[in-house]
PDB file of C-alpha atoms in Angstrom:
ATOM      1  CA  MET A   1      16.662  39.933 -26.175  1.00 47.00           C
ATOM      2  CA  LYS A   2      13.512  38.042 -25.208  1.00 51.00           C
ATOM      3  CA  LYS A   3      13.545  35.901 -22.104  1.00 54.00           C
ATOM      4  CA  THR A   4      12.720  32.274 -22.717  1.00 51.00           C
ATOM      5  CA  PRO A   5       9.625  30.938 -20.967  1.00 57.00           C
ATOM      6  CA  PHE A   6      11.381  27.742 -19.900  1.00 65.00           C
ATOM      7  CA  PRO A   7      12.060  28.788 -16.251  1.00 73.00           C
ATOM      8  CA  ILE A   8       8.367  29.585 -15.794  1.00 82.00           C
ATOM      9  CA  ILE A   9       7.347  26.314 -17.458  1.00 83.00           C
ATOM     10  CA  ARG A  10       9.724  24.372 -15.212  1.00 81.00           C
ATOM     11  CA  THR A  11       8.391  26.097 -12.105  1.00 84.00           C
ATOM     12  CA  VAL A  12       4.762  25.494 -13.033  1.00 84.00           C
ATOM     13  CA  SER A  13       5.509  21.878 -13.963  1.00 87.00           C
ATOM     14  CA  ALA A  14       7.327  21.286 -10.684  1.00 85.00           C
ATOM     15  CA  TRP A  15       4.419  22.694  -8.677  1.00 86.00           C
ATOM     16  CA  GLY A  16       1.978  20.636 -10.739  1.00 88.00           C
ATOM     17  CA  VAL A  17       3.874  17.423 -10.077  1.00 88.00           C
ATOM     18  CA  ALA A  18       4.203  18.274  -6.375  1.00 84.00           C
ATOM     19  CA  LEU A  19       0.466  18.912  -6.044  1.00 87.00           C
ATOM     20  CA  PHE A  20      -0.310  15.725  -7.953  1.00 87.00           C
ATOM     21  CA  LEU A  21       1.867  13.682  -5.606  1.00 84.00           C
ATOM     22  CA  PHE A  22       0.583  15.451  -2.493  1.00 86.00           C
ATOM     23  CA  PHE A  23      -3.112  15.152  -3.356  1.00 87.00           C
ATOM     24  CA  PRO A  24      -3.588  11.522  -2.124  1.00 86.00           C
ATOM     25  CA  LEU A  25      -2.119  12.478   1.264  1.00 86.00           C
ATOM     26  CA  PHE A  26      -4.315  15.585   1.391  1.00 88.00           C
ATOM     27  CA  TRP A  27      -7.452  13.579   0.573  1.00 88.00           C
ATOM     28  CA  LEU A  28      -6.512  10.891   3.098  1.00 87.00           C
ATOM     29  CA  THR A  29      -6.113  13.543   5.781  1.00 88.00           C
ATOM     30  CA  ILE A  30      -9.436  15.272   5.235  1.00 89.00           C
ATOM     31  CA  THR A  31     -11.276  11.937   4.884  1.00 89.00           C
ATOM     32  CA  ALA A  32      -9.966  10.897   8.302  1.00 88.00           C
ATOM     33  CA  PHE A  33     -11.904  13.802   9.844  1.00 90.00           C
ATOM     34  CA  LYS A  34     -15.199  12.930   8.137  1.00 87.00           C
ATOM     35  CA  THR A  35     -18.095  10.678   9.069  1.00 84.00           C
ATOM     36  CA  GLU A  36     -18.623   7.550   6.981  1.00 81.00           C
ATOM     37  CA  GLY A  37     -21.482   9.235   5.125  1.00 83.00           C
ATOM     38  CA  GLN A  38     -19.380  12.284   4.282  1.00 83.00           C
ATOM     39  CA  ALA A  39     -16.477  10.060   3.204  1.00 82.00           C
ATOM     40  CA  ILE A  40     -18.645   8.039   0.823  1.00 81.00           C
ATOM     41  CA  ALA A  41     -20.187  11.198  -0.621  1.00 79.00           C
ATOM     42  CA  ALA A  42     -16.677  12.654  -1.093  1.00 76.00           C
ATOM     43  CA  GLU A  43     -17.761  15.986   0.376  1.00 75.00           C
ATOM     44  CA  LEU A  44     -15.116  18.699   0.228  1.00 78.00           C
ATOM     45  CA  PHE A  45     -16.773  21.005   2.777  1.00 80.00           C
ATOM     46  CA  PHE A  46     -17.784  19.364   6.054  1.00 81.00           C
ATOM     47  CA  SER A  47     -17.682  19.686   9.824  1.00 84.00           C
ATOM     48  CA  PRO A  48     -14.526  17.917  11.085  1.00 86.00           C
ATOM     49  CA  THR A  49     -14.930  15.178  13.679  1.00 87.00           C
ATOM     50  CA  LEU A  50     -12.509  13.003  15.660  1.00 87.00           C
ATOM     51  CA  ALA A  51     -14.982  10.134  15.931  1.00 85.00           C
ATOM     52  CA  SER A  52     -13.057   7.890  13.523  1.00 85.00           C
ATOM     53  CA  PHE A  53      -9.808   8.329  15.467  1.00 86.00           C
ATOM     54  CA  ALA A  54     -11.534   7.515  18.740  1.00 84.00           C
ATOM     55  CA  GLU A  55     -13.136   4.413  17.273  1.00 82.00           C
ATOM     56  CA  VAL A  56      -9.828   3.204  15.840  1.00 82.00           C
ATOM     57  CA  GLN A  57      -8.216   3.438  19.273  1.00 80.00           C
ATOM     58  CA  VAL A  58     -11.135   1.725  21.042  1.00 78.00           C
ATOM     59  CA  ARG A  59     -11.543  -1.034  18.484  1.00 79.00           C
ATOM     60  CA  SER A  60      -7.935  -1.778  17.551  1.00 78.00           C
ATOM     61  CA  ASP A  61      -5.604  -0.623  20.360  1.00 80.00           C
ATOM     62  CA  TYR A  62      -3.465   1.636  18.169  1.00 83.00           C
ATOM     63  CA  LEU A  63      -0.695   1.862  20.760  1.00 85.00           C
ATOM     64  CA  LEU A  64      -0.072  -1.903  20.637  1.00 87.00           C
ATOM     65  CA  PHE A  65       0.349  -1.893  16.857  1.00 88.00           C
ATOM     66  CA  ALA A  66       2.493   1.248  17.025  1.00 88.00           C
ATOM     67  CA  LYS A  67       4.715  -0.360  19.665  1.00 91.00           C
ATOM     68  CA  ASN A  68       5.165  -3.461  17.495  1.00 92.00           C
ATOM     69  CA  SER A  69       6.073  -1.325  14.480  1.00 91.00           C
ATOM     70  CA  LEU A  70       8.575   0.664  16.528  1.00 92.00           C
ATOM     71  CA  ILE A  71      10.230  -2.422  18.017  1.00 94.00           C
ATOM     72  CA  THR A  72      10.511  -4.354  14.767  1.00 94.00           C
ATOM     73  CA  SER A  73      11.790  -1.330  12.834  1.00 93.00           C
ATOM     74  CA  LEU A  74      14.392  -0.249  15.381  1.00 94.00           C
ATOM     75  CA  VAL A  75      15.712  -3.706  16.262  1.00 96.00           C
ATOM     76  CA  SER A  76      15.881  -4.907  12.647  1.00 95.00           C
ATOM     77  CA  THR A  77      17.702  -1.721  11.636  1.00 94.00           C
ATOM     78  CA  ILE A  78      20.245  -1.969  14.465  1.00 95.00           C
ATOM     79  CA  LEU A  79      20.798  -5.679  13.814  1.00 95.00           C
ATOM     80  CA  GLY A  80      21.176  -5.039  10.088  1.00 94.00           C
ATOM     81  CA  ILE A  81      23.745  -2.287  10.684  1.00 94.00           C
ATOM     82  CA  LEU A  82      25.767  -4.586  12.958  1.00 94.00           C
ATOM     83  CA  ILE A  83      25.909  -7.194  10.189  1.00 94.00           C
ATOM     84  CA  ALA A  84      26.238  -4.878   7.173  1.00 93.00           C
ATOM     85  CA  VAL A  85      29.047  -2.663   8.500  1.00 93.00           C
ATOM     86  CA  PRO A  86      31.715  -5.399   8.761  1.00 91.00           C
ATOM     87  CA  ALA A  87      30.505  -6.998   5.514  1.00 92.00           C
ATOM     88  CA  ALA A  88      30.722  -3.731   3.568  1.00 92.00           C
ATOM     89  CA  TYR A  89      34.028  -2.853   5.267  1.00 90.00           C
ATOM     90  CA  SER A  90      35.674  -6.090   4.165  1.00 89.00           C
ATOM     91  CA  MET A  91      34.326  -5.747   0.603  1.00 90.00           C
ATOM     92  CA  ALA A  92      35.421  -2.112   0.284  1.00 88.00           C
ATOM     93  CA  PHE A  93      38.920  -2.355   1.752  1.00 86.00           C
ATOM     94  CA  PHE A  94      39.836  -6.020   1.256  1.00 85.00           C
ATOM     95  CA  PRO A  95      38.163  -6.946  -2.046  1.00 87.00           C
ATOM     96  CA  THR A  96      38.641 -10.266  -3.779  1.00 87.00           C
ATOM     97  CA  LYS A  97      37.911 -11.327  -7.345  1.00 87.00           C
ATOM     98  CA  ARG A  98      34.464 -12.491  -6.176  1.00 89.00           C
ATOM     99  CA  THR A  99      33.483  -9.272  -4.388  1.00 88.00           C
ATOM    100  CA  ARG A 100      31.689  -7.742  -7.366  1.00 88.00           C
ATOM    101  CA  ASP A 101      29.814 -10.990  -8.049  1.00 88.00           C
ATOM    102  CA  ILE A 102      28.691 -11.214  -4.415  1.00 88.00           C
ATOM    103  CA  LEU A 103      27.439  -7.624  -4.443  1.00 87.00           C
ATOM    104  CA  LEU A 104      25.496  -8.192  -7.665  1.00 88.00           C
ATOM    105  CA  TRP A 105      24.039 -11.418  -6.278  1.00 89.00           C
ATOM    106  CA  MET A 106      22.923  -9.634  -3.122  1.00 86.00           C
ATOM    107  CA  LEU A 107      21.273  -6.914  -5.180  1.00 83.00           C
ATOM    108  CA  SER A 108      19.567  -9.487  -7.400  1.00 85.00           C
ATOM    109  CA  THR A 109      17.775 -10.962  -4.387  1.00 83.00           C
ATOM    110  CA  LYS A 110      15.775  -7.715  -4.121  1.00 81.00           C
ATOM    111  CA  MET A 111      14.373  -8.357  -7.587  1.00 83.00           C
ATOM    112  CA  MET A 112      12.614 -11.530  -6.502  1.00 83.00           C
ATOM    113  CA  PRO A 113       8.949 -11.019  -5.555  1.00 85.00           C
ATOM    114  CA  ALA A 114       8.453 -11.479  -1.831  1.00 85.00           C
ATOM    115  CA  VAL A 115       5.577 -13.884  -2.472  1.00 86.00           C
ATOM    116  CA  GLY A 116       8.099 -16.298  -3.987  1.00 85.00           C
ATOM    117  CA  ALA A 117       9.662 -16.809  -0.550  1.00 87.00           C
ATOM    118  CA  LEU A 118       6.416 -16.737   1.430  1.00 88.00           C
ATOM    119  CA  VAL A 119       5.760 -20.480   1.681  1.00 90.00           C
ATOM    120  CA  PRO A 120       9.247 -21.546   2.878  1.00 91.00           C
ATOM    121  CA  VAL A 121       9.497 -18.604   5.298  1.00 91.00           C
ATOM    122  CA  TYR A 122       6.005 -19.302   6.642  1.00 91.00           C
ATOM    123  CA  VAL A 123       6.742 -23.022   7.096  1.00 92.00           C
ATOM    124  CA  MET A 124      10.021 -22.333   8.886  1.00 92.00           C
ATOM    125  CA  ALA A 125       8.363 -19.807  11.205  1.00 91.00           C
ATOM    126  CA  GLN A 126       5.562 -22.260  11.934  1.00 91.00           C
ATOM    127  CA  THR A 127       8.005 -25.118  12.575  1.00 91.00           C
ATOM    128  CA  VAL A 128       9.980 -23.178  15.200  1.00 91.00           C
ATOM    129  CA  GLY A 129       6.856 -21.646  16.742  1.00 89.00           C
ATOM    130  CA  MET A 130       7.545 -18.067  15.710  1.00 89.00           C
ATOM    131  CA  LEU A 131       4.354 -17.252  13.840  1.00 89.00           C
ATOM    132  CA  ASP A 132       2.720 -14.087  15.133  1.00 87.00           C
ATOM    133  CA  SER A 133       5.902 -13.078  16.934  1.00 91.00           C
ATOM    134  CA  LEU A 134       8.060  -9.969  16.794  1.00 93.00           C
ATOM    135  CA  THR A 135      11.163 -12.157  16.483  1.00 93.00           C
ATOM    136  CA  ALA A 136      10.045 -13.556  13.129  1.00 92.00           C
ATOM    137  CA  LEU A 137       9.348 -10.081  11.764  1.00 93.00           C
ATOM    138  CA  ILE A 138      12.680  -8.734  13.017  1.00 94.00           C
ATOM    139  CA  ILE A 139      14.584 -11.561  11.290  1.00 94.00           C
ATOM    140  CA  VAL A 140      12.692 -11.151   8.015  1.00 94.00           C
ATOM    141  CA  PHE A 141      12.985  -7.342   8.028  1.00 94.00           C
ATOM    142  CA  THR A 142      16.714  -7.575   8.731  1.00 94.00           C
ATOM    143  CA  LEU A 143      17.358 -10.046   5.918  1.00 92.00           C
ATOM    144  CA  SER A 144      15.157  -8.089   3.509  1.00 91.00           C
ATOM    145  CA  ASN A 145      17.059  -4.837   4.064  1.00 92.00           C
ATOM    146  CA  LEU A 146      20.535  -6.338   4.347  1.00 92.00           C
ATOM    147  CA  PRO A 147      21.401  -6.140   0.609  1.00 91.00           C
ATOM    148  CA  ILE A 148      20.485  -2.448   0.511  1.00 90.00           C
ATOM    149  CA  MET A 149      22.471  -1.793   3.689  1.00 92.00           C
ATOM    150  CA  VAL A 150      25.590  -3.518   2.365  1.00 92.00           C
ATOM    151  CA  TRP A 151      25.411  -1.679  -0.961  1.00 90.00           C
ATOM    152  CA  MET A 152      24.940   1.744   0.630  1.00 89.00           C
ATOM    153  CA  LEU A 153      27.693   1.199   3.197  1.00 91.00           C
ATOM    154  CA  PHE A 154      30.000  -0.219   0.528  1.00 91.00           C
ATOM    155  CA  SER A 155      29.542   3.017  -1.464  1.00 87.00           C
ATOM    156  CA  ALA A 156      30.149   5.109   1.665  1.00 87.00           C
ATOM    157  CA  PHE A 157      33.334   3.231   2.568  1.00 89.00           C
ATOM    158  CA  LYS A 158      34.675   3.502  -0.990  1.00 87.00           C
ATOM    159  CA  GLU A 159      34.519   7.299  -0.625  1.00 84.00           C
ATOM    160  CA  VAL A 160      37.207   7.219   2.084  1.00 83.00           C
ATOM    161  CA  PRO A 161      40.575   8.354   0.603  1.00 82.00           C
ATOM    162  CA  LYS A 162      43.031   5.480   0.371  1.00 80.00           C
ATOM    163  CA  ASP A 163      45.945   7.737   1.350  1.00 81.00           C
ATOM    164  CA  ILE A 164      44.496   8.172   4.838  1.00 82.00           C
ATOM    165  CA  LEU A 165      44.144   4.433   5.305  1.00 80.00           C
ATOM    166  CA  GLU A 166      47.679   3.757   4.083  1.00 79.00           C
ATOM    167  CA  ALA A 167      49.061   6.342   6.522  1.00 82.00           C
ATOM    168  CA  VAL A 168      47.163   4.814   9.441  1.00 81.00           C
ATOM    169  CA  ARG A 169      48.296   1.305   8.545  1.00 80.00           C
ATOM    170  CA  LEU A 170      51.903   2.446   8.280  1.00 80.00           C
ATOM    171  CA  ASP A 171      51.587   3.814  11.824  1.00 78.00           C
ATOM    172  CA  GLY A 172      50.753   0.299  12.980  1.00 79.00           C
ATOM    173  CA  ALA A 173      47.058   0.737  13.719  1.00 77.00           C
ATOM    174  CA  SER A 174      45.006  -2.443  14.087  1.00 80.00           C
ATOM    175  CA  VAL A 175      41.881  -3.088  12.029  1.00 79.00           C
ATOM    176  CA  TRP A 176      39.647  -2.069  14.945  1.00 82.00           C
ATOM    177  CA  GLU A 177      41.672   1.109  15.608  1.00 82.00           C
ATOM    178  CA  GLU A 178      41.532   1.958  11.912  1.00 83.00           C
ATOM    179  CA  PHE A 179      37.764   1.531  11.869  1.00 83.00           C
ATOM    180  CA  GLN A 180      37.147   3.299  15.182  1.00 82.00           C
ATOM    181  CA  HIS A 181      39.347   6.359  14.671  1.00 82.00           C
ATOM    182  CA  VAL A 182      39.291   6.826  10.892  1.00 84.00           C
ATOM    183  CA  ILE A 183      36.549   4.948   9.053  1.00 86.00           C
ATOM    184  CA  LEU A 184      33.749   5.525  11.559  1.00 86.00           C
ATOM    185  CA  PRO A 185      34.124   9.332  11.854  1.00 84.00           C
ATOM    186  CA  LEU A 186      34.439   9.743   8.079  1.00 84.00           C
ATOM    187  CA  THR A 187      31.462   7.540   7.217  1.00 85.00           C
ATOM    188  CA  MET A 188      29.116   8.291  10.116  1.00 84.00           C
ATOM    189  CA  GLY A 189      26.848  10.213   7.743  1.00 81.00           C
ATOM    190  CA  GLY A 190      26.593   7.225   5.417  1.00 84.00           C
ATOM    191  CA  ILE A 191      25.901   4.820   8.275  1.00 87.00           C
ATOM    192  CA  ALA A 192      23.228   7.128   9.664  1.00 85.00           C
ATOM    193  CA  SER A 193      21.627   7.529   6.231  1.00 84.00           C
ATOM    194  CA  THR A 194      21.572   3.771   5.745  1.00 88.00           C
ATOM    195  CA  GLY A 195      19.960   3.234   9.126  1.00 88.00           C
ATOM    196  CA  LEU A 196      17.337   5.932   8.526  1.00 86.00           C
ATOM    197  CA  LEU A 197      16.363   4.545   5.127  1.00 85.00           C
ATOM    198  CA  CYS A 198      16.051   0.974   6.377  1.00 88.00           C
ATOM    199  CA  LEU A 199      14.079   2.176   9.394  1.00 89.00           C
ATOM    200  CA  VAL A 200      11.554   3.743   7.003  1.00 86.00           C
ATOM    201  CA  LEU A 201      11.456   0.596   4.839  1.00 89.00           C
ATOM    202  CA  SER A 202      10.843  -1.621   7.868  1.00 91.00           C
ATOM    203  CA  TRP A 203       8.128   0.668   9.208  1.00 89.00           C
ATOM    204  CA  ASN A 204       6.312   0.602   5.856  1.00 86.00           C
ATOM    205  CA  GLU A 205       6.690  -3.137   5.235  1.00 89.00           C
ATOM    206  CA  ALA A 206       3.237  -4.663   4.865  1.00 87.00           C
ATOM    207  CA  PHE A 207       3.583  -7.988   3.035  1.00 90.00           C
ATOM    208  CA  TRP A 208       5.413  -9.907   5.738  1.00 91.00           C
ATOM    209  CA  ALA A 209       3.512  -8.252   8.568  1.00 89.00           C
ATOM    210  CA  LEU A 210       0.183  -9.346   7.063  1.00 88.00           C
ATOM    211  CA  ASN A 211       1.286 -12.914   6.359  1.00 90.00           C
ATOM    212  CA  LEU A 212       3.350 -13.748   9.457  1.00 90.00           C
ATOM    213  CA  THR A 213       1.375 -12.019  12.213  1.00 87.00           C
ATOM    214  CA  SER A 214      -2.160 -11.598  13.475  1.00 80.00           C
ATOM    215  CA  ALA A 215      -3.240 -10.159  16.823  1.00 77.00           C
ATOM    216  CA  ASN A 216      -0.164 -10.275  19.049  1.00 84.00           C
ATOM    217  CA  ALA A 217       2.661  -9.080  16.780  1.00 86.00           C
ATOM    218  CA  GLY A 218       0.705  -7.136  14.167  1.00 85.00           C
ATOM    219  CA  THR A 219       2.240  -3.875  13.007  1.00 88.00           C
ATOM    220  CA  LEU A 220       0.457  -0.748  11.827  1.00 87.00           C
ATOM    221  CA  ALA A 221       0.157  -2.326   8.376  1.00 85.00           C
ATOM    222  CA  SER A 222      -2.001  -5.032   9.980  1.00 85.00           C
ATOM    223  CA  LEU A 223      -4.065  -2.335  11.682  1.00 82.00           C
ATOM    224  CA  ILE A 224      -4.856  -0.699   8.336  1.00 83.00           C
ATOM    225  CA  ALA A 225      -5.742  -4.020   6.705  1.00 81.00           C
ATOM    226  CA  SER A 226      -8.192  -4.835   9.499  1.00 77.00           C
ATOM    227  CA  TYR A 227     -10.512  -2.071   8.262  1.00 74.00           C
ATOM    228  CA  SER A 228     -11.203  -3.947   5.052  1.00 70.00           C
ATOM    229  CA  SER A 229     -14.174  -6.297   5.378  1.00 65.00           C
ATOM    230  CA  PRO A 230     -16.437  -8.380   3.101  1.00 58.00           C
ATOM    231  CA  GLU A 231     -19.131  -5.724   3.597  1.00 59.00           C
ATOM    232  CA  GLY A 232     -16.867  -3.067   2.075  1.00 63.00           C
ATOM    233  CA  LEU A 233     -14.408  -0.430   3.157  1.00 70.00           C
ATOM    234  CA  PHE A 234     -15.042   1.944   6.041  1.00 78.00           C
ATOM    235  CA  TRP A 235     -13.398   4.905   4.353  1.00 82.00           C
ATOM    236  CA  ALA A 236     -13.359   7.331   7.285  1.00 85.00           C
ATOM    237  CA  LYS A 237     -12.014   4.774   9.760  1.00 84.00           C
ATOM    238  CA  LEU A 238      -9.591   3.376   7.181  1.00 85.00           C
ATOM    239  CA  SER A 239      -8.290   6.873   6.508  1.00 87.00           C
ATOM    240  CA  ALA A 240      -7.973   7.613  10.227  1.00 87.00           C
ATOM    241  CA  ALA A 241      -6.066   4.352  10.814  1.00 85.00           C
ATOM    242  CA  SER A 242      -3.826   5.048   7.797  1.00 86.00           C
ATOM    243  CA  LEU A 243      -3.100   8.591   8.936  1.00 87.00           C
ATOM    244  CA  MET A 244      -2.229   7.392  12.428  1.00 85.00           C
ATOM    245  CA  ALA A 245       0.059   4.762  10.890  1.00 84.00           C
ATOM    246  CA  ILE A 246       1.972   7.002   8.503  1.00 84.00           C
ATOM    247  CA  ALA A 247       2.072  10.220  10.541  1.00 83.00           C
ATOM    248  CA  PRO A 248       5.073   9.227  12.736  1.00 81.00           C
ATOM    249  CA  ILE A 249       7.200   8.084   9.805  1.00 80.00           C
ATOM    250  CA  ILE A 250       6.245  11.130   7.696  1.00 80.00           C
ATOM    251  CA  VAL A 251       7.355  13.467  10.486  1.00 80.00           C
ATOM    252  CA  PHE A 252      10.510  11.426  10.967  1.00 76.00           C
ATOM    253  CA  GLY A 253      11.232  11.411   7.235  1.00 72.00           C
ATOM    254  CA  TRP A 254      10.636  15.149   6.960  1.00 75.00           C
ATOM    255  CA  PHE A 255      13.255  15.978   9.582  1.00 73.00           C
ATOM    256  CA  SER A 256      15.766  13.452   8.216  1.00 70.00           C
ATOM    257  CA  GLN A 257      15.193  13.998   4.481  1.00 68.00           C
ATOM    258  CA  LYS A 258      18.662  15.465   3.974  1.00 67.00           C
ATOM    259  CA  GLN A 259      20.316  12.335   5.379  1.00 61.00           C
ATOM    260  CA  LEU A 260      18.004  10.061   3.385  1.00 62.00           C
ATOM    261  CA  VAL A 261      18.818  11.793   0.097  1.00 62.00           C
ATOM    262  CA  GLN A 262      22.513  11.756   0.945  1.00 59.00           C
ATOM    263  CA  GLY A 263      22.407   8.029   1.569  1.00 55.00           C
ATOM    264  CA  LEU A 264      20.563   7.305  -1.682  1.00 55.00           C
ATOM    265  CA  THR A 265      23.069   9.317  -3.743  1.00 55.00           C
ATOM    266  CA  PHE A 266      26.348   7.972  -2.321  1.00 51.00           C
ATOM    267  CA  GLY A 267      28.744   7.297  -5.154  1.00 46.00           C
ATOM    268  CA  ALA A 268      26.486   8.892  -7.762  1.00 44.00           C
ATOM    269  CA  VAL A 269      28.744  11.929  -8.251  1.00 41.00           C
ATOM    270  CA  LYS A 270      32.493  11.654  -8.299  1.00 42.00           C
TER     271      LYS A 270
END
């Protein structure tokens, strides 16, 4: 009996798609090590140089932008978890007839273009004196990721067997004891996955960083945008700045990819 060629076709197709998706990152990386002339000429063979990286650090103070990105991402993620955990807990274990409607409404807010909320958010930040501040970004990042956090944690909490909860409640455990000794250990993977995903989303957020900050509270997204000028794009420096901006989160995502995939697929398979 002849073997079908489908496994080979699938393998070749998978590698083709992977190479297609990886190519922009590959080209970005090699362009970062070129001179501006080599970058414009799109030379494939060249003598690598670190000049663009050095100029990015001298001109833009990379460490300041990296620190701002780290602070806003971590704090907004922690704050979001502190709000989303009790919200998802109450919806999962004490639902009402409006719970489903609230969850759908929260999800629908992610469908609205961010530019639709720019003017009111900008005016409020300006009124309270929080333009170009880390506080404004932390609040916006937290509220932007909150619907995703609640949905993911809601799915994680719904996976907890009801029999365990009924047994604990019959033993007289309080709500806090139930959460601390039963819910938290069983859903720690889901909470971690939610935090990791929202950390990545906050790190990569560019729209609000570009519109609410400038020099003091700019994140790495602002650093990348600063290499676009009316005279044109400095491809080598832009690539170096982009590589320096995405390298930490790529490494982080690589080591935590299992948790990220787990978080995105909660409730998908019963």
